[in-house]
Coordinates of C-alpha atoms and ligand atoms in Angstrom, one line a residue:
M1 CA -121.1 -176.9 15.2
A2 CA -117.6 -175.5 15.2
N3 CA -119.0 -172.1 14.6
R4 CA -121.3 -172.2 17.5
A5 CA -118.5 -173.3 19.8
N6 CA -116.4 -170.4 18.7
T7 CA -119.2 -167.9 19.4
S8 CA -119.7 -169.2 22.9
T9 CA -116.0 -169.0 23.6
T10 CA -115.9 -165.4 22.4
L11 CA -118.9 -164.5 24.6
L12 CA -117.4 -166.2 27.6
L13 CA -114.1 -164.4 27.1
L14 CA -115.9 -161.0 26.8
F15 CA -117.9 -161.8 29.9
L16 CA -114.8 -162.7 31.9
S17 CA -112.8 -159.7 30.8
P18 CA -111.9 -157.4 33.6
L19 CA -112.0 -154.5 31.2
V20 CA -115.7 -154.5 30.4
C21 CA -115.6 -150.7 30.5
A22 CA -112.8 -150.5 27.9
A23 CA -114.6 -152.9 25.6
Q24 CA -117.3 -150.2 25.2
I25 CA -114.8 -147.8 23.5
P26 CA -115.5 -148.1 19.8
H27 CA -112.7 -149.7 17.8
H28 CA -111.9 -146.6 15.8
H29 CA -112.1 -144.2 18.7
A30 CA -109.3 -141.6 18.4
P31 CA -108.7 -139.3 21.3
L32 CA -107.6 -135.7 20.7
F33 CA -104.6 -134.3 22.6
V34 CA -104.1 -130.6 22.2
F35 CA -100.8 -128.6 22.8
G36 CA -100.2 -124.9 22.2
D37 CA -100.7 -121.3 23.1
S38 CA -103.7 -119.0 23.6
L39 CA -105.1 -119.9 20.1
Y40 CA -105.9 -123.3 21.6
D41 CA -106.2 -122.6 25.3
G42 CA -109.4 -124.2 26.5
G43 CA -109.3 -123.0 30.0
M44 CA -105.9 -124.4 31.3
T45 CA -104.6 -120.9 32.2
L46 CA -107.6 -120.4 34.6
Y47 CA -105.8 -122.8 37.0
I48 CA -102.3 -121.3 37.2
G49 CA -103.3 -118.7 39.8
I50 CA -102.2 -115.6 38.0
K51 CA -105.1 -113.1 37.8
G52 CA -105.7 -111.8 34.3
A53 CA -103.5 -114.4 32.6
A54 CA -106.5 -116.3 31.3
A55 CA -109.5 -115.0 29.3
E56 CA -111.6 -114.8 32.5
F57 CA -113.4 -111.5 32.3
W58 CA -116.0 -109.7 30.0
P59 CA -116.1 -109.6 27.0
Y60 CA -114.4 -112.9 26.4
G61 CA -116.8 -115.8 25.6
Y62 CA -119.9 -113.7 25.3
T63 CA -121.0 -114.6 21.8
F64 CA -121.1 -118.3 22.3
F65 CA -120.8 -119.2 26.0
R66 CA -122.5 -116.1 27.3
K67 CA -119.8 -115.8 29.9
P68 CA -115.9 -115.9 30.0
A69 CA -114.8 -119.5 29.3
G70 CA -111.0 -119.2 29.5
R71 CA -110.8 -118.9 25.8
Y72 CA -109.2 -115.9 24.0
S73 CA -112.1 -115.2 21.7
D74 CA -115.8 -114.1 21.8
G75 CA -116.6 -117.8 21.4
R76 CA -115.1 -121.1 20.4
L77 CA -111.5 -121.9 19.4
I78 CA -110.3 -124.3 16.7
P79 CA -110.0 -127.3 19.1
D80 CA -113.6 -126.7 20.2
F81 CA -114.9 -127.0 16.6
I82 CA -112.6 -130.0 15.9
A83 CA -114.0 -131.8 18.9
E84 CA -117.5 -131.0 17.7
Y85 CA -116.8 -132.2 14.2
A86 CA -115.4 -135.4 15.7
G87 CA -118.6 -135.9 17.6
R88 CA -117.2 -135.1 21.0
P89 CA -117.9 -132.8 23.9
F90 CA -115.3 -129.9 24.3
L91 CA -112.0 -131.2 25.6
Q92 CA -111.2 -130.6 29.2
P93 CA -108.1 -128.7 30.3
Y94 CA -105.6 -131.0 32.1
L95 CA -105.6 -128.9 35.2
L96 CA -109.4 -129.0 35.7
P97 CA -110.0 -130.3 39.2
G98 CA -111.5 -133.7 39.4
L99 CA -110.5 -134.8 36.0
N100 CA -110.8 -138.6 35.7
N101 CA -111.7 -139.5 32.1
Y102 CA -109.0 -139.4 29.5
T103 CA -110.5 -141.4 26.6
N104 CA -111.7 -138.4 24.6
G105 CA -108.4 -136.7 24.9
I106 CA -107.2 -133.6 26.9
N107 CA -106.3 -130.0 26.2
F108 CA -102.9 -129.0 27.5
A109 CA -102.6 -125.7 25.6
S110 CA -102.1 -122.6 27.7
A111 CA -102.0 -118.8 26.9
G112 CA -98.6 -117.3 26.3
A113 CA -96.9 -120.7 25.7
C114 CA -93.6 -120.7 23.8
A115 CA -91.4 -123.4 22.3
L116 CA -88.3 -122.0 24.0
V117 CA -88.7 -122.4 27.8
E118 CA -86.9 -119.2 28.9
T119 CA -89.0 -117.0 26.6
R120 CA -92.0 -116.4 29.0
P121 CA -91.3 -117.8 32.5
N122 CA -94.8 -117.4 33.9
T123 CA -96.5 -119.6 31.3
I124 CA -97.1 -123.3 30.8
N125 CA -94.6 -123.7 28.0
I126 CA -94.7 -126.5 25.5
K127 CA -92.2 -128.6 27.5
M128 CA -94.4 -128.4 30.6
Q129 CA -97.4 -129.4 28.5
V130 CA -95.6 -132.5 27.2
D131 CA -94.6 -133.2 30.8
Y132 CA -98.2 -133.0 31.8
F133 CA -99.0 -135.5 29.0
L134 CA -96.4 -137.9 30.3
D135 CA -98.0 -137.5 33.7
M136 CA -101.4 -138.3 32.2
V137 CA -100.3 -141.6 30.4
P138 CA -100.3 -143.7 33.6
K139 CA -103.7 -142.3 34.6
L140 CA -105.1 -143.3 31.2
K141 CA -103.6 -146.8 31.7
E142 CA -105.3 -146.9 35.1
Q143 CA -108.6 -145.9 33.6
V144 CA -108.8 -148.4 30.7
G145 CA -105.9 -150.9 31.2
D146 CA -102.5 -151.1 29.5
E147 CA -103.6 -152.7 26.2
Q148 CA -106.5 -150.3 25.6
A149 CA -104.4 -147.3 26.6
K150 CA -101.7 -148.4 24.1
K151 CA -104.3 -148.6 21.4
L152 CA -105.8 -145.2 22.2
L153 CA -102.4 -143.5 22.3
S154 CA -101.6 -144.8 18.8
K155 CA -105.0 -143.9 17.4
A156 CA -105.0 -140.4 19.0
V157 CA -104.4 -137.2 17.1
Y158 CA -101.9 -134.8 18.6
L159 CA -102.8 -131.3 17.6
F160 CA -100.2 -128.5 17.9
N161 CA -100.1 -124.7 17.5
I162 CA -96.9 -123.3 18.9
G163 CA -94.1 -120.8 18.0
G164 CA -96.0 -117.5 17.4
N165 CA -95.1 -116.2 20.9
D166 CA -91.4 -117.1 20.4
Y167 CA -91.2 -114.9 17.3
V168 CA -93.2 -112.0 18.8
E169 CA -90.7 -112.0 21.7
L170 CA -87.7 -112.1 19.3
L171 CA -89.0 -109.0 17.6
N172 CA -89.9 -107.4 20.8
K173 CA -86.4 -107.8 22.1
N174 CA -85.1 -106.3 18.9
L175 CA -87.2 -103.1 18.9
K176 CA -85.2 -100.0 18.0
K177 CA -82.2 -102.1 17.1
P178 CA -80.7 -102.9 13.7
P179 CA -82.7 -105.5 11.8
L180 CA -82.1 -109.1 12.7
S181 CA -79.4 -110.7 10.5
P182 CA -80.5 -113.7 8.3
S183 CA -78.2 -116.0 10.3
K184 CA -79.6 -114.9 13.6
K185 CA -83.1 -115.6 12.4
K186 CA -82.1 -119.0 11.0
N187 CA -80.4 -120.0 14.3
Y188 CA -83.5 -118.9 16.3
I189 CA -85.8 -120.9 14.0
N190 CA -83.6 -123.9 14.4
L191 CA -83.9 -123.7 18.2
V192 CA -87.7 -123.5 18.0
I193 CA -87.9 -126.4 15.5
G194 CA -85.3 -128.4 17.4
N195 CA -87.4 -128.1 20.6
I196 CA -90.6 -129.0 18.8
T197 CA -88.8 -132.1 17.3
T198 CA -87.9 -133.2 20.8
H199 CA -91.5 -133.0 22.0
I200 CA -92.8 -134.9 19.0
K201 CA -90.3 -137.7 19.6
T202 CA -91.3 -137.8 23.3
I203 CA -94.9 -138.4 22.3
Y204 CA -93.9 -140.8 19.5
N205 CA -92.1 -142.8 22.1
Q206 CA -95.3 -143.1 24.1
G207 CA -97.0 -144.5 21.1
G208 CA -98.2 -141.4 19.4
R209 CA -98.3 -141.6 15.6
K210 CA -100.7 -139.0 14.2
F211 CA -99.5 -135.3 14.5
A212 CA -101.4 -132.3 13.2
F213 CA -99.9 -128.8 13.0
Q214 CA -101.6 -125.5 12.4
N215 CA -98.8 -123.6 10.8
L216 CA -97.8 -120.1 12.0
G217 CA -100.2 -117.3 11.0
P218 CA -99.1 -114.1 9.2
I219 CA -98.0 -112.5 12.5
G220 CA -97.1 -109.3 10.7
C221 CA -100.8 -108.7 10.1
M222 CA -101.7 -109.1 13.8
P223 CA -102.9 -105.9 15.4
S224 CA -100.8 -106.4 18.6
L225 CA -97.6 -106.9 16.7
K226 CA -98.2 -103.9 14.4
Y227 CA -98.9 -101.8 17.4
M228 CA -95.7 -103.0 19.1
L229 CA -93.7 -102.2 16.0
G230 CA -95.5 -98.9 15.3
F231 CA -96.3 -100.2 11.9
K232 CA -99.0 -98.4 10.0
G233 CA -99.7 -100.6 6.9
A234 CA -101.7 -103.8 6.5
C235 CA -99.0 -106.3 7.3
A236 CA -95.4 -105.9 8.4
Q237 CA -92.9 -107.7 6.2
E238 CA -90.2 -108.9 8.6
P239 CA -92.6 -110.8 10.9
L240 CA -94.3 -112.3 7.8
E241 CA -90.9 -113.6 6.5
L242 CA -90.1 -115.1 9.9
A243 CA -93.4 -117.0 9.9
Q244 CA -92.8 -118.2 6.3
Q245 CA -89.4 -119.5 7.2
H246 CA -90.7 -121.2 10.3
N247 CA -93.5 -122.8 8.2
A248 CA -91.0 -124.0 5.6
A249 CA -88.9 -125.5 8.4
T250 CA -91.9 -127.2 9.9
L251 CA -92.9 -128.8 6.6
A252 CA -89.3 -130.0 6.1
L253 CA -89.3 -131.4 9.7
M254 CA -92.5 -133.4 9.0
K255 CA -91.2 -134.9 5.8
R256 CA -88.0 -135.9 7.6
L257 CA -89.8 -137.5 10.6
E258 CA -92.1 -139.3 8.2
K259 CA -89.0 -141.0 6.8
E260 CA -87.3 -141.5 10.1
L261 CA -90.1 -142.7 12.4
P262 CA -92.1 -145.8 11.3
G263 CA -95.8 -145.2 11.3
F264 CA -95.4 -141.4 11.7
K265 CA -98.2 -139.5 10.0
Y266 CA -98.8 -135.8 9.9
S267 CA -101.2 -133.1 8.7
I268 CA -100.3 -129.4 8.2
Y269 CA -103.1 -126.8 8.0
D270 CA -102.0 -123.7 6.1
F271 CA -103.4 -121.2 8.6
Y272 CA -100.9 -118.6 7.3
S273 CA -102.6 -118.4 3.9
S274 CA -106.1 -118.7 5.2
L275 CA -105.7 -115.8 7.6
Y276 CA -103.7 -113.7 5.2
V277 CA -106.4 -113.9 2.5
R278 CA -109.0 -112.9 5.0
V279 CA -107.0 -109.9 6.1
H280 CA -106.9 -108.7 2.5
H281 CA -110.2 -110.0 1.1
G282 CA -112.4 -110.1 4.1
D283 CA -115.6 -109.3 2.2
K284 CA -115.3 -112.7 0.4
Y285 CA -115.6 -114.4 3.7
G286 CA -118.2 -112.3 5.4
F287 CA -115.9 -109.9 7.3
K288 CA -116.4 -106.2 7.2
E289 CA -113.4 -105.3 9.4
T290 CA -110.2 -107.3 9.1
K291 CA -107.6 -104.9 10.5
T292 CA -109.1 -103.4 13.6
A293 CA -109.9 -105.8 16.5
C294 CA -113.3 -105.9 18.1
C295 CA -111.9 -105.4 21.6
G296 CA -109.0 -103.2 22.6
S297 CA -107.6 -99.7 22.3
G298 CA -105.2 -97.7 20.3
R299 CA -104.5 -98.0 16.6
W300 CA -106.3 -101.0 15.2
H301 CA -107.1 -101.8 18.8
G302 CA -103.6 -103.2 18.8
D303 CA -103.0 -102.2 22.4
F304 CA -103.9 -105.4 24.2
T305 CA -106.1 -103.8 26.9
C306 CA -109.1 -106.1 26.3
Q307 CA -110.5 -107.3 29.6
K308 CA -107.8 -105.6 31.7
P309 CA -109.2 -104.2 34.9
G310 CA -108.6 -100.4 35.2
Q311 CA -107.8 -100.0 31.6
T312 CA -109.9 -98.2 29.0
F313 CA -110.8 -100.3 26.1
S314 CA -113.8 -100.5 23.7
V315 CA -115.7 -103.5 22.4
C316 CA -117.6 -103.6 19.1
S317 CA -121.2 -104.6 19.0
T318 CA -120.9 -106.9 16.0
P319 CA -118.0 -109.4 16.6
N320 CA -119.2 -111.5 13.7
E321 CA -118.2 -108.7 11.3
H322 CA -114.7 -108.8 12.6
L323 CA -111.8 -111.1 11.8
W324 CA -109.9 -110.3 15.0
F325 CA -111.7 -110.4 18.4
D326 CA -108.8 -108.9 20.3
A327 CA -105.3 -107.7 19.3
A328 CA -104.0 -111.2 18.7
H329 CA -107.0 -113.7 18.4
P330 CA -109.7 -114.4 15.8
T331 CA -113.4 -114.3 16.4
D332 CA -115.6 -117.3 16.9
K333 CA -116.8 -116.8 13.3
A334 CA -113.2 -116.8 11.9
N335 CA -112.3 -119.8 14.0
Q336 CA -115.2 -121.7 12.6
Q337 CA -114.1 -121.0 9.0
F338 CA -110.5 -122.1 9.9
S339 CA -111.7 -125.3 11.6
K340 CA -113.9 -126.3 8.6
E341 CA -110.8 -126.1 6.4
F342 CA -108.6 -128.0 8.8
W343 CA -111.2 -130.7 9.3
S344 CA -112.4 -131.4 5.8
G345 CA -110.5 -129.0 3.5
D346 CA -108.7 -130.2 0.3
I347 CA -104.9 -130.4 -0.2
N348 CA -104.7 -126.7 -1.1
V349 CA -105.3 -125.8 2.6
V350 CA -104.5 -129.0 4.6
A351 CA -102.0 -131.6 3.5
P352 CA -101.2 -134.4 3.0
Y353 CA -104.4 -135.3 5.0
N354 CA -107.1 -133.3 6.5
L355 CA -108.0 -133.9 10.1
K356 CA -111.0 -136.0 9.4
T357 CA -108.9 -138.4 7.4
L358 CA -106.2 -138.4 10.1
F359 CA -108.7 -139.2 12.8
E360 CA -110.1 -142.1 10.7
M361 CA -106.7 -143.7 10.0
Ligands
NAG1 C1 -115.4 -141.4 29.6 O1 -115.8 -140.7 28.4 C2 -116.3 -141.6 27.4 C3 -116.6 -140.7 26.2 O2 -117.3 -139.6 26.5 C4 -117.6 -142.2 27.9 O3 -118.1 -143.1 26.9 C5 -117.2 -143.0 29.2 O4 -118.4 -143.6 29.7 C6 -116.6 -142.2 30.2 N1 -116.1 -143.0 31.3 C7 -116.3 -142.7 32.5 C8 -115.7 -143.6 33.5 O5 -116.9 -141.7 32.9
NAG2 C1 -84.3 -125.9 22.8 O1 -84.2 -124.5 23.2 C2 -83.1 -124.2 24.0 C3 -83.3 -122.8 24.4 O2 -84.5 -122.6 25.0 C4 -81.8 -124.5 23.4 O3 -80.7 -124.3 24.3 C5 -81.8 -126.0 22.9 O4 -80.6 -126.2 22.2 C6 -83.0 -126.3 22.1 N1 -83.0 -127.7 21.8 C7 -82.9 -128.2 20.6 C8 -82.9 -129.7 20.4 O5 -82.8 -127.5 19.6

């Protein structure tokens, strides 16, 4: 008797709820919010109105999308695969006209983005991306109501890839000058990490709890950086060391925030090691060419001429044998391998949790 009364009360409450729509969102649904640079840009840069800033011309996108898709690769990027593994459609970029559904998450990442705002003025830097996120929160609340929005924001995974461009610019400004002193490097890393900390805390204050970081790749092996430095070997040491130091600082930051901020959880994917091992032992992973990019010109196709109108560049016929699609970005095939590790890899590649576990928490 009592049971039956309870059931009908519940049904009545559900029926009367003004948020019938929100009730359809599964209890464990975790949106994915993405922040970062061209490694994660899912089309955001198409809308900033600077021709050629986005991956908008042939041969970008051709392997998978059969046309340019605003992604710096021949196909999908890591956030695309992650969305797929989480059972979602590809995330939409925040600047997409007509956007009105935020429950799956949004991609804020944009090509050229830096952690330090003055580094590249014509890009959507990480601060602007977080400002866009703040701008989105009321829209999400409007869509699903305050209570549901609060729940979604705390369930959500906040995925970051940022910093690479800051270090490339640091090295670029120092060309033909004496090597950077250890203290100068340390100060710069502190600024980058300090700014990232501010943005994490901003999102935390909006209810964000689950943060995932792809650590910095071995930028010294990147064709564009080697070309810039005039370096002729496999990987240039100074950029590698900068990335290692940044990655150590990122790990230390995550451990500190875990102690400082109640409920804070993180995941770090060791992109550095995964990319590095593929540069040196590509054959083990199905890559025949791991130093020269598929698209570009100059030594290792390190001159970033890919897609540039009026420039001469060449494009390989077999992107799936290449690690690098252009001078700075992996191919669809490489991104798929990285994504699998990030999603479901063991603690040797992604720790303390993989993304699948982080999503389910
Ligand atoms: C928003 O997206 C979710 C997930 O794809 C979907 O279930 C829901 O129906 C969408 N809502 C609207 C208003 O389109
Ligand atoms: C963020 O970077 C700027 C330089 O762009 C620097 O002046 C500022 O101190 C940094 N913030 C933190 C918290 O480190």
